[in-house]
Coordinates of C-alpha atoms in Angstrom, one line a residue:
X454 CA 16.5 197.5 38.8
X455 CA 17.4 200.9 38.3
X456 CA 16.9 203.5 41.2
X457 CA 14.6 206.8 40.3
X458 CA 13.8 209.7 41.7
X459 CA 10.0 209.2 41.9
X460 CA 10.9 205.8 44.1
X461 CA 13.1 207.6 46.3
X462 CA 10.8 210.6 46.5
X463 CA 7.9 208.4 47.6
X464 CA 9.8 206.9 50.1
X465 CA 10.8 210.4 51.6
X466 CA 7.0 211.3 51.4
X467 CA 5.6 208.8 53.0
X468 CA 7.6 208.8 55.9
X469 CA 7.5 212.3 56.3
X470 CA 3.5 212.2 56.2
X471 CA 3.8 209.2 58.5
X472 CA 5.7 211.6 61.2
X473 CA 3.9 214.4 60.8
X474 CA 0.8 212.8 61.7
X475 CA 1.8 210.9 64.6
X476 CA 3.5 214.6 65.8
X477 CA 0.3 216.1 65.4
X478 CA -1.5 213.7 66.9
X479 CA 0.9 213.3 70.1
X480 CA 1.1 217.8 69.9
X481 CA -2.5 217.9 70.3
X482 CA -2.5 215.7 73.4
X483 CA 0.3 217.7 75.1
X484 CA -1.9 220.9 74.4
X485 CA -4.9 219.3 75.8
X486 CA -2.8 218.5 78.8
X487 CA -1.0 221.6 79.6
X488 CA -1.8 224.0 81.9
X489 CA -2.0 227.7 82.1
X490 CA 0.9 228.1 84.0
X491 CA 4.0 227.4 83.0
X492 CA 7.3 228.3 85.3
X493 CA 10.2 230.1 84.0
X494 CA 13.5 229.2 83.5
X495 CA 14.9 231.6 86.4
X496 CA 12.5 230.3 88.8
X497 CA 13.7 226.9 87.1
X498 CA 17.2 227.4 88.4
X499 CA 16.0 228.2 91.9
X500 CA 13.8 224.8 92.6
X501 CA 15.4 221.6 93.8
X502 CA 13.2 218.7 91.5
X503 CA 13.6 215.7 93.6
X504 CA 12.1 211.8 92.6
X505 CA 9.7 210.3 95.0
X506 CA 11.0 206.4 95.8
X507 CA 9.2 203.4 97.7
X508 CA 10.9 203.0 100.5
X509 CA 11.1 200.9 104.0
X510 CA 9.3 203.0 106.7
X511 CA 11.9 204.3 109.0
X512 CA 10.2 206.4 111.9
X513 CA 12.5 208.4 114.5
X514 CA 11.7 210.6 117.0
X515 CA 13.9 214.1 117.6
X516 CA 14.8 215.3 121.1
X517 CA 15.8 219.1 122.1
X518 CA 19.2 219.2 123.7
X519 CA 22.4 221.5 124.4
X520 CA 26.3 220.8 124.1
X521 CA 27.8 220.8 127.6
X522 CA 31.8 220.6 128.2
X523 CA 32.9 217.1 129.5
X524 CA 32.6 217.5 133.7
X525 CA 35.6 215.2 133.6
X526 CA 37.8 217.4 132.1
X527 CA 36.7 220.9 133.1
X528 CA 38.7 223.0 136.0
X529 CA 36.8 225.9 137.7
X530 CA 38.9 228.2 138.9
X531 CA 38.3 230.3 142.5
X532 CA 39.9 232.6 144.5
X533 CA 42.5 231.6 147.6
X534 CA 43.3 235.2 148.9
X535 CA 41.7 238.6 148.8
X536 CA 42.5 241.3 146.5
X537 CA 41.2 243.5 143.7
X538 CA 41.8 242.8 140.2
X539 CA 44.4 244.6 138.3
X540 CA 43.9 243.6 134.8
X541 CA 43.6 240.4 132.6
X542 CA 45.0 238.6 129.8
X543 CA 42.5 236.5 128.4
X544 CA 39.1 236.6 126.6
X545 CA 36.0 234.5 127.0
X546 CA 36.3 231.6 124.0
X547 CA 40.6 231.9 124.3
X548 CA 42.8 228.7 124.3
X549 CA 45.5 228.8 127.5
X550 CA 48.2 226.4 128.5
X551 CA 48.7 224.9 132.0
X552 CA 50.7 228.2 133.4
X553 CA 49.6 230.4 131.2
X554 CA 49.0 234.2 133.4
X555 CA 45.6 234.9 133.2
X556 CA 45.2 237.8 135.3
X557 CA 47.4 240.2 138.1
X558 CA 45.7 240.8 141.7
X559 CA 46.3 242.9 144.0
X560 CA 46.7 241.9 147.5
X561 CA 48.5 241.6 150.9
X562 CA 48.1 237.7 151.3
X563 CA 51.3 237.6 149.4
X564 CA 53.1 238.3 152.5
X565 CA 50.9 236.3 154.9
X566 CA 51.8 233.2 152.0
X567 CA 55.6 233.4 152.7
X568 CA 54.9 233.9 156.3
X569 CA 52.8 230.8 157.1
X570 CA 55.5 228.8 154.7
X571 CA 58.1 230.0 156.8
X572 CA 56.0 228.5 160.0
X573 CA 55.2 225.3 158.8
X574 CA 58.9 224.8 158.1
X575 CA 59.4 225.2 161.4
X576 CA 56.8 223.1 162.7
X577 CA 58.1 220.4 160.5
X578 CA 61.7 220.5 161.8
X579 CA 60.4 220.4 165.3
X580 CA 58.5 217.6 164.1
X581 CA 61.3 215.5 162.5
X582 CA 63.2 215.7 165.5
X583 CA 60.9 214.6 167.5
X584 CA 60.1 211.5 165.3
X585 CA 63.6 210.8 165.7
X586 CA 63.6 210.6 169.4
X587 CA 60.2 208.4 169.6
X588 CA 62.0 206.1 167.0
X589 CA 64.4 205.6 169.3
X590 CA 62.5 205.1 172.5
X591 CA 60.6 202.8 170.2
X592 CA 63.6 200.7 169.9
X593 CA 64.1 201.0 173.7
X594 CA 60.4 199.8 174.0
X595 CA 59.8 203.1 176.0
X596 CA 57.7 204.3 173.5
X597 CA 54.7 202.8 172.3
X598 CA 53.5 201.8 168.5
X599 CA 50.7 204.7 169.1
X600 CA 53.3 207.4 169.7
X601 CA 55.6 206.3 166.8
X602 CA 52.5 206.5 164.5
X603 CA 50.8 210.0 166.1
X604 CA 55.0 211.3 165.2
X605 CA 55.1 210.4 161.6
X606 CA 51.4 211.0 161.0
X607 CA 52.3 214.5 162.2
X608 CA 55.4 215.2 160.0
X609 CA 53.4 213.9 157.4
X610 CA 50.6 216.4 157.9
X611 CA 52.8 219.3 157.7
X612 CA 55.0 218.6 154.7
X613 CA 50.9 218.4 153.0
X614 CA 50.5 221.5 154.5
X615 CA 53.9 223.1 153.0
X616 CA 53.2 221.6 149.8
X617 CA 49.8 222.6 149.2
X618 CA 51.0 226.3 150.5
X619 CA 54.1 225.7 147.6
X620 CA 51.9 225.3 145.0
X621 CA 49.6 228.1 145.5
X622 CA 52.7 230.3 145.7
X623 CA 53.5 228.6 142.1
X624 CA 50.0 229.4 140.8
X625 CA 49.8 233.0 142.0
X626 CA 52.9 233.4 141.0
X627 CA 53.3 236.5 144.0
X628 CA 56.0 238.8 143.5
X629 CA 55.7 242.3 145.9
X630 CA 51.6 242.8 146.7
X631 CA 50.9 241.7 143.3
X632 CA 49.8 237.9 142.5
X633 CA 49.6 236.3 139.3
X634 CA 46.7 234.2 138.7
X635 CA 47.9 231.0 136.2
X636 CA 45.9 228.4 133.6
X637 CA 45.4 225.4 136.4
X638 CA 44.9 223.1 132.8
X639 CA 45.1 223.5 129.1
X640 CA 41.9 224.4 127.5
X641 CA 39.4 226.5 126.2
X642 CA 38.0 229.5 128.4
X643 CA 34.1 228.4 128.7
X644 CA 32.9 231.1 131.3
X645 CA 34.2 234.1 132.7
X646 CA 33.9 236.2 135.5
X647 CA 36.5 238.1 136.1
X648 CA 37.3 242.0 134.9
X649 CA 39.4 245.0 135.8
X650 CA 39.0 246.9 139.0
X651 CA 36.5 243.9 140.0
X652 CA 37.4 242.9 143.9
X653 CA 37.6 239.1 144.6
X654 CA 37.4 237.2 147.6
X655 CA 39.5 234.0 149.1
X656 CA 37.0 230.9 148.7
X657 CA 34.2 233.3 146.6
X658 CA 33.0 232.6 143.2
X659 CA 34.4 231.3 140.3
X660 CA 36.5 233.6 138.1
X661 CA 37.0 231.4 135.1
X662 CA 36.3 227.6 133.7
X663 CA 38.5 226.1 131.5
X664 CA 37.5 223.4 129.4
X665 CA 39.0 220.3 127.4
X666 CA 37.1 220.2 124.0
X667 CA 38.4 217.1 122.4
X668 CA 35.2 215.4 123.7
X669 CA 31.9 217.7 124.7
X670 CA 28.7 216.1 126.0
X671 CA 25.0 216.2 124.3
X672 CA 22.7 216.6 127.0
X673 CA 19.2 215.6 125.3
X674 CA 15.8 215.7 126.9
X675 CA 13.6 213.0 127.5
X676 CA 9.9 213.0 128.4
X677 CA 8.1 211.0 129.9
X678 CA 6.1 210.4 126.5
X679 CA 9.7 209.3 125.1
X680 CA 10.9 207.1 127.7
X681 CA 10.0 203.8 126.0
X682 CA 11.7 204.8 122.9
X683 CA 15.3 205.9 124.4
X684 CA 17.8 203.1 125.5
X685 CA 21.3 203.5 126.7
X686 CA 23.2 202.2 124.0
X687 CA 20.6 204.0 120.7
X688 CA 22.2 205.3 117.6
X689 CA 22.2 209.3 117.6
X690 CA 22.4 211.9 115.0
X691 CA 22.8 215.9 116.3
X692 CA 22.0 218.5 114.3
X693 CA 22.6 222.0 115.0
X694 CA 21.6 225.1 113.7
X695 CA 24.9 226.1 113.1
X696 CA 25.5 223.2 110.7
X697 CA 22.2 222.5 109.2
X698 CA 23.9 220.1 106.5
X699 CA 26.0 218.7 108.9
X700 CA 24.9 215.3 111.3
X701 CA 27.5 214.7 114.0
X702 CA 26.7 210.5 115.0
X703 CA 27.0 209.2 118.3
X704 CA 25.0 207.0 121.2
X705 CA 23.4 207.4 124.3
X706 CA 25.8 206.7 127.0
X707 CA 23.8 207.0 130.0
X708 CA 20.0 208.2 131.0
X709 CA 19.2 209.7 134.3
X710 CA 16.9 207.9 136.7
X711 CA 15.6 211.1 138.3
X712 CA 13.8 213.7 136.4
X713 CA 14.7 217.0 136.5
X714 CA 12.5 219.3 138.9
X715 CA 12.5 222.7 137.4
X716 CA 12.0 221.3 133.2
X717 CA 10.4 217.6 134.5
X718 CA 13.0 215.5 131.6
X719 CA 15.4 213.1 132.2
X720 CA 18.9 214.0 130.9
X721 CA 20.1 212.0 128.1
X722 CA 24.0 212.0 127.8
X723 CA 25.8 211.7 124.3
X724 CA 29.3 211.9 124.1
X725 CA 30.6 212.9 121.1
X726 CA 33.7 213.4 119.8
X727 CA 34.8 216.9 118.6
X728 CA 38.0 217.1 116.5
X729 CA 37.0 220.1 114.7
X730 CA 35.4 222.0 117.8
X731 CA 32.2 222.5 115.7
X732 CA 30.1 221.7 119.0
X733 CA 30.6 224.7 121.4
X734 CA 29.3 224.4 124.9
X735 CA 25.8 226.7 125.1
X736 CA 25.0 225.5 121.6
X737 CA 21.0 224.5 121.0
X738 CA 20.8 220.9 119.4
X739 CA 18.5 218.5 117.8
X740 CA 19.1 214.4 118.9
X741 CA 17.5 212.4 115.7
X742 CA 16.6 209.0 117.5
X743 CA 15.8 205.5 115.1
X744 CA 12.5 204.3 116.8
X745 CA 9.8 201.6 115.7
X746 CA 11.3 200.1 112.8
X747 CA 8.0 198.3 110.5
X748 CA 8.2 196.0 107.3
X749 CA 6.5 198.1 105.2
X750 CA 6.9 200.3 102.5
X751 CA 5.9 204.0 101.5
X752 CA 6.4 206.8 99.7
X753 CA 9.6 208.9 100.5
X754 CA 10.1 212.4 99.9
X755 CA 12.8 215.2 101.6
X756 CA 10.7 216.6 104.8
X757 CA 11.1 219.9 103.2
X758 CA 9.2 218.7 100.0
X759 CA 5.9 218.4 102.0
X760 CA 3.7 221.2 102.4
X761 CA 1.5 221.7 105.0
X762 CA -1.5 224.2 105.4
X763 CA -5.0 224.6 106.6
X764 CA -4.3 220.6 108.4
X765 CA -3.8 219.5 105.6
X766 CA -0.4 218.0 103.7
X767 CA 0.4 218.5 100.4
X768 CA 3.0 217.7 97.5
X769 CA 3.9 219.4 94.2
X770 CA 4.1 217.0 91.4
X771 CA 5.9 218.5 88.9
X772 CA 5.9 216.5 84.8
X773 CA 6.9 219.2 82.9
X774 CA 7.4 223.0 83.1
X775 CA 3.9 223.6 81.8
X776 CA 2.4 220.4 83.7
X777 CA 2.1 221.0 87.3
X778 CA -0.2 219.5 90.1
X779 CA -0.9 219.7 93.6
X780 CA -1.5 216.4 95.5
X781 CA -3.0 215.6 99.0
X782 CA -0.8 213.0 100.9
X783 CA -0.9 211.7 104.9
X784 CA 2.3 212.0 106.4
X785 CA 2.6 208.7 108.3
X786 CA 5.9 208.6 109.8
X787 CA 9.0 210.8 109.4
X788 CA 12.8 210.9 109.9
X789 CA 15.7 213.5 109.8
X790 CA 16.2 212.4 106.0
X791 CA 12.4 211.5 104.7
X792 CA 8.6 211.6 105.0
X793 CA 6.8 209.2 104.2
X794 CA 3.0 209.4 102.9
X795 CA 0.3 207.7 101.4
X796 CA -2.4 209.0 98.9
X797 CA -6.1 209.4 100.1
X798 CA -7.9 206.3 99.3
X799 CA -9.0 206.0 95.6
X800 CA -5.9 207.9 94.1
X801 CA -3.3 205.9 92.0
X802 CA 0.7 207.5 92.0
X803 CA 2.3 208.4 88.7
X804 CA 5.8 207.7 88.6
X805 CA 7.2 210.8 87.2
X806 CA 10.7 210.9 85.3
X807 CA 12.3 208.1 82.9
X808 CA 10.7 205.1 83.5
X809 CA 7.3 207.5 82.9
X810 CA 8.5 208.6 79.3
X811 CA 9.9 205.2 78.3
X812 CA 6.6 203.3 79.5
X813 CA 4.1 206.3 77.2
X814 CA 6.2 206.1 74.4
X815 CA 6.3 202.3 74.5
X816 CA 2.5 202.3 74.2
X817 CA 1.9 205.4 71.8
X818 CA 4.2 204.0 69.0
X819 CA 4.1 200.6 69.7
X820 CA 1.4 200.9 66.4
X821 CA 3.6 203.9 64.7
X822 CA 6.9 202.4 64.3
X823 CA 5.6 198.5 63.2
X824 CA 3.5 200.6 59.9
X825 CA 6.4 202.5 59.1
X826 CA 8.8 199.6 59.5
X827 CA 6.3 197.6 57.4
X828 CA 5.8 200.4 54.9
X829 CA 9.5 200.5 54.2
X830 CA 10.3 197.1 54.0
X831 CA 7.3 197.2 51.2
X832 CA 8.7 200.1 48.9
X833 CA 11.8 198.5 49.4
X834 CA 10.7 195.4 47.9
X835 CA 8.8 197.7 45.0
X836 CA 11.9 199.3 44.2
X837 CA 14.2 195.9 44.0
X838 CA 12.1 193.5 43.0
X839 CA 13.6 191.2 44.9
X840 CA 14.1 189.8 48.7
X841 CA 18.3 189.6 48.6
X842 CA 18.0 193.3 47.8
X843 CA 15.0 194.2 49.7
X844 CA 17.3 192.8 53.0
X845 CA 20.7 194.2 52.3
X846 CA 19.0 197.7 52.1
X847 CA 16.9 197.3 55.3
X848 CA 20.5 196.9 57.0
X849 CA 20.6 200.5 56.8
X850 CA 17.6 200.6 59.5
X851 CA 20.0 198.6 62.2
X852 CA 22.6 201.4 61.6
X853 CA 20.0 204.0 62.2
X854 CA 18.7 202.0 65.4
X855 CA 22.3 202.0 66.6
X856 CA 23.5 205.5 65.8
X857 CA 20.0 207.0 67.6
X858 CA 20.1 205.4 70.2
X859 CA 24.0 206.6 70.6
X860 CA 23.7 209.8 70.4
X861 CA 20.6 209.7 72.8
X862 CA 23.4 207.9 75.6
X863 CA 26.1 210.2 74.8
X864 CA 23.5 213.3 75.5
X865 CA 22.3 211.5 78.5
X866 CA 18.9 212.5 76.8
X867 CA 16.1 210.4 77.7
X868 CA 13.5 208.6 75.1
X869 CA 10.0 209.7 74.3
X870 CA 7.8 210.6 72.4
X871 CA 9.6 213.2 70.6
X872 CA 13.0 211.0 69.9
X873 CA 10.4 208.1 68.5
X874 CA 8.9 210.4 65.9
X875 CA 12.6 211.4 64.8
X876 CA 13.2 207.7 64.7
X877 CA 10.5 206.8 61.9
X878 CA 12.5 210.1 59.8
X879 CA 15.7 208.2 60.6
X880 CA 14.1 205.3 59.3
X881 CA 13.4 207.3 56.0
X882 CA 16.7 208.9 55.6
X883 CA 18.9 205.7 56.0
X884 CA 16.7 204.0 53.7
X885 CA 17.6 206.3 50.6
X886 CA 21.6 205.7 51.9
X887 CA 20.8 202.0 51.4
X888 CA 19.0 202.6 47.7
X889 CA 21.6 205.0 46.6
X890 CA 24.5 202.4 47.6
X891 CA 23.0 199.4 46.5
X892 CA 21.5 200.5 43.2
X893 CA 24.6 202.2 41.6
X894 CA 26.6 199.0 42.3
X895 CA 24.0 196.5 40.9
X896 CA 24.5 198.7 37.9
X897 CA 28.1 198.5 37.7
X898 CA 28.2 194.5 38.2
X899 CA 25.4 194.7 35.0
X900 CA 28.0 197.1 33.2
X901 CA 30.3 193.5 33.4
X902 CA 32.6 194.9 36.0
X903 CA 34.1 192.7 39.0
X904 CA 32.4 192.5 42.3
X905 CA 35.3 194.6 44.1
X906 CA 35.8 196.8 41.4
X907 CA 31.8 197.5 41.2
X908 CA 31.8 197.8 45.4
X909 CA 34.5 200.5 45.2
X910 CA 33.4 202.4 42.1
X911 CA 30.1 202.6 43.5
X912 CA 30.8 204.1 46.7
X913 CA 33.1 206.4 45.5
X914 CA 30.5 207.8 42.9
X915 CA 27.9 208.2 46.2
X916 CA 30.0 209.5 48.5
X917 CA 28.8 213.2 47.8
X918 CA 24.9 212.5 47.1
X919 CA 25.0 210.6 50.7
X920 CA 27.1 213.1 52.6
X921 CA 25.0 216.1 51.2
X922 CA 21.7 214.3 52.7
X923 CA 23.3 213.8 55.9
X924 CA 24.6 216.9 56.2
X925 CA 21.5 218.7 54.6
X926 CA 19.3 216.9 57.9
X927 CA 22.0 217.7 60.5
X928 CA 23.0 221.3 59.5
X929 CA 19.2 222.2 59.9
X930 CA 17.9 220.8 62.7
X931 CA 22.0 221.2 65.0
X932 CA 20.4 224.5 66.4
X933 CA 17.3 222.6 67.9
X934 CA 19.5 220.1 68.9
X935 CA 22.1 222.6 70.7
X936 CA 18.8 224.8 72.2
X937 CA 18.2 225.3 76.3
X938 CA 15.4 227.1 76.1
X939 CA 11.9 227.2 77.0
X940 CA 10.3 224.3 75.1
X941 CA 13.4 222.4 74.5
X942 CA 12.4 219.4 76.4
X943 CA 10.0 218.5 73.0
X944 CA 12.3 219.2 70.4
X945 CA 15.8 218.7 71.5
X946 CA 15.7 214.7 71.3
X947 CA 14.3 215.1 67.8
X948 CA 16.9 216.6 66.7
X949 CA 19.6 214.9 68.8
X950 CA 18.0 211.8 67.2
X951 CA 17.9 212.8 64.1
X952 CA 21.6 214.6 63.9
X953 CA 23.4 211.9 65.5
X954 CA 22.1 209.0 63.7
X955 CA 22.7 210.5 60.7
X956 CA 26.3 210.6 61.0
X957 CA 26.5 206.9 62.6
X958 CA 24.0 205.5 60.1
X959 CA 26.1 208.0 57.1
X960 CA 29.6 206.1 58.3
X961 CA 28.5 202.3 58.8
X962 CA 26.6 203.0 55.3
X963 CA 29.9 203.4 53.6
X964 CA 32.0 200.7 55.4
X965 CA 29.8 198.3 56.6
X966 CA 27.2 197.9 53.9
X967 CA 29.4 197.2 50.9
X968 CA 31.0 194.4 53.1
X969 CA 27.2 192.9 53.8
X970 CA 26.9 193.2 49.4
X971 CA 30.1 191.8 48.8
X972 CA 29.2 188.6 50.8
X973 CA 25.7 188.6 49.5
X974 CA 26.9 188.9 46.0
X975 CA 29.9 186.8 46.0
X976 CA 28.5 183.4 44.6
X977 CA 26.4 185.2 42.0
X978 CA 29.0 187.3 41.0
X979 CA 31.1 184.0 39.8
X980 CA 28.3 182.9 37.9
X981 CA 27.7 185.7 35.8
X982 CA 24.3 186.5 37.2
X983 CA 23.3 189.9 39.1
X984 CA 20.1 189.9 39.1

């Protein structure tokens, strides 16, 4: 049968009414729906759009705390002699080395130093000789086992003495009136109080702390209203202020048993490692705890997601940029990562998002596409007069299916209602490929030409007429396919549909068809019948 225009234009007609209604239809709904706000696309850029998700309650309690230095390795420094202060070398926050000089005093005990060295040398010679001679009334058994022991005990005494003198001298470092004051310990400077001009006295208070900072502690508080929920051993997460993105993990190595008298807490003690000295003694901190863990599930949205006002919590539900909504929730528990809430009673959720468009485009052209499939299928049949035709041509509808739905993927755009309307004009469009190909090669095989000979002739006489329509459709609706801006959301995959299927459906069209007509065609073609 041969292929006219009026067949082909009917085709295109009736699809195109088909689509138009059904976009009418489905544009009157979304007017009816939106609302008379809609947000622009700079405030657009600002918002964080997050999906709520069902998820196992996880409750945990947070705890106010402080970094503290590690006790263990911390070295306050005070004062042996008296003196004023001549000037310093350090700052509050500075790394030292064991023996680093930290600061110059000025004072006579340098000379009293030497002098009482010089004495207990002395004292310990006089000593040493005198543990001699009761060693050796020992071996006379003049002496008893008490005096040998009060000798050596005594010599022993003394060289403690001299050494403890030895190593202050070391410290000071005393040279004339002037003593240097040294690091005891490597280490960070925590406190300080020490300056210029500043007179400090021998056993007074301390001048300077130095630190290790390789490990710090976490000193949380407990109340007595948390005490059933905080176990030696517990998971931690600490937050700070200073890193508000940033959780630092531990556990609770130890609880006090005594609650402290001026705040009325027990001291919960974290230790945490701190290899890139982000904790700083002084530094204010949160302790996120796990606590209560149920076998249920809720709704889980980012704390920061939940508004709360007038006692009262709330949620902004957004579908589109014109569609909106506020919703009342009840916060039921809470973490450091979620909230979890339920709707008042008598309120269903609506899953916002893919699985939202996929499911409402499922129902509103679950009637659309059958027809149209139906209706094509039908003029197909008109215009061929036969089935063998009728179902090599529909093949062009699998290539469209494929090539839509491929350039949807490779957009990551998702489907709805828009991309299902380009669909049924997809439908269209491929179906005049399949009449165009199939006719002009029927007419060749009447025209008493061989099967491969008609196959090749035939597409090489529709190769223009079939890249024209394709590129007619996807020159005209690229910009809408390419747009960003307000709106886009309803258009784009229309036109993504419609552009990229083209194509795909233009390229199997010219290799894979005439394969499916040679195969259909084969036997017949032997017999001298074409049909």
């Amino acid at each position: 049968m041969i292929v006219t225009n009026k067949t082909r234009y009917t085709v295109v007609l009736c699809l195109f009414a088909l689509a138009i209604l059904t976009g009418c239809k489905k544009e009157q709904e979304h007017k009816e729906e939106q609302k008379s706000y809609c947000i622009s696309r700079e405030l657009k850029k600002e918002m964080i759009l997050v999906k709520a998700e069902m998820r196992p309650v996880e409750e945990s309690i947070t705890l106010t705390g402080e970094v503290e230095s590690n006790s263990d390795k911390t070295v306050p420094f005070v004062s042996l002699v008296d003196g004023v202060v001549t000037d310093t070398y350090f700052s509050l926050g500075d790394y030292v080395r064991k023996g680093q000089t930290l600061a110059s005093v000025k004072s006579t005990a340098v000379n009293e130093l030497q002098g009482d060295t010089q004495t207990l040398q002395a004292q310990l010679a006089v000593a040493k000789r005198k543990l001699s001679s009761v060693e050796a009334m020992y071996k006379d058994d003049i002496a008893s086992q008490k005096d040998l022991q009060e000798a050596k005990s005594e010599v022993a005494i003394l060289q403690s003495n001299i050494s403890r003198t030895q190593k202050n001298m070391q410290v000071y470092s005393a040279g004339g009136n002037t003593i240097q004051l040294k690091a005891p310990a490597d280490g960070y400077v925590i406190a300080k109080n020490i300056a210029k001009g500043m007179p400090v006295t021998s056993g007074g208070d301390q001048l300077f702390t130095i630190a290790n900072l390789d490990k710090v502690w976490v000193m949380a508080n407990v109340y007595a209203t948390n005490m059933r929920n905080v176990y030696v051993g517990q998971p931690a997460v600490v937050k700070t202020l200073a890193y508000p993105d940033e959780s630092f993990s531990g556990k609770i190595n130890m609880i006090s048993q005594v609650f402290n008298e001026n705040e009325r807490v027990l001291k919960a003690k974290i230790i945490m490692d701190n290899n890139g000295m982000k904790l700083r003694p002084g530094m204010s901190a949160d302790v996120v705890l796990p606590v209560n863990p149920q076998n249920r599930n809720a709704l889980a949205i980012p704390p920061k997601a939940l508004i709360f006002d007038n006692n009262q919590s709330y949620v902004l539900v957004y579908k589109d940029d014109c569609n909106l909504s506020i919703r009342p929730v009840t916060e039921i528990a809470s973490n450091s990562r979620y909230s979890y809430v339920e709707l008042p009673k008598g309120q269903k959720m609506t899953w916002a998002g893919e699985f939202e468009s996929k499911e409402r485009a499922a129902s509103q052209l679950s009637m659309v596409v059958p027809v149209s499939l139906i209706l094509i299928l039908m003029l197909l049949y008109f215009n061929f007069g036969n089935i063998k035709d009728t179902l090599i041509s529909s093949v062009t509808l699998a290539f469209a299916f494929v090539g839509g739905f491929i350039s949807l993927w490779l957009t990551g755009t998702i489907f709805g209602i828009s991309a299902g309307i380009g669909f049924i004009i997809l439908f269209g469009v491929a179906t005049i490929d399949g009449i165009v190909l199939i006719g002009v090669m029927k007419e060749n095989l009447r025209n008493k030409l061989s099967l491969t000979e008609a196959i090749r002739r035939g597409v090489e006489s529709r190769i223009r007429p079939v890249v024209m329509i394709a590129l007619m459709g996807s020159m005209g609706l690229l910009p809408a396919a390419l747009s960003g801006g307000m709106g886009s959301e309803i258009q784009k995959p229309l036109a993504i549909m419609i552009v990229g299927g083209l194509i795909i459906c233009m390229l199997l069209s010219f290799t894979v068809l005439p394969v499916i007509f040679y195969y259909a065609y084969r036997k017949s073609s032997r017999g001298g019948h074409h049909g």
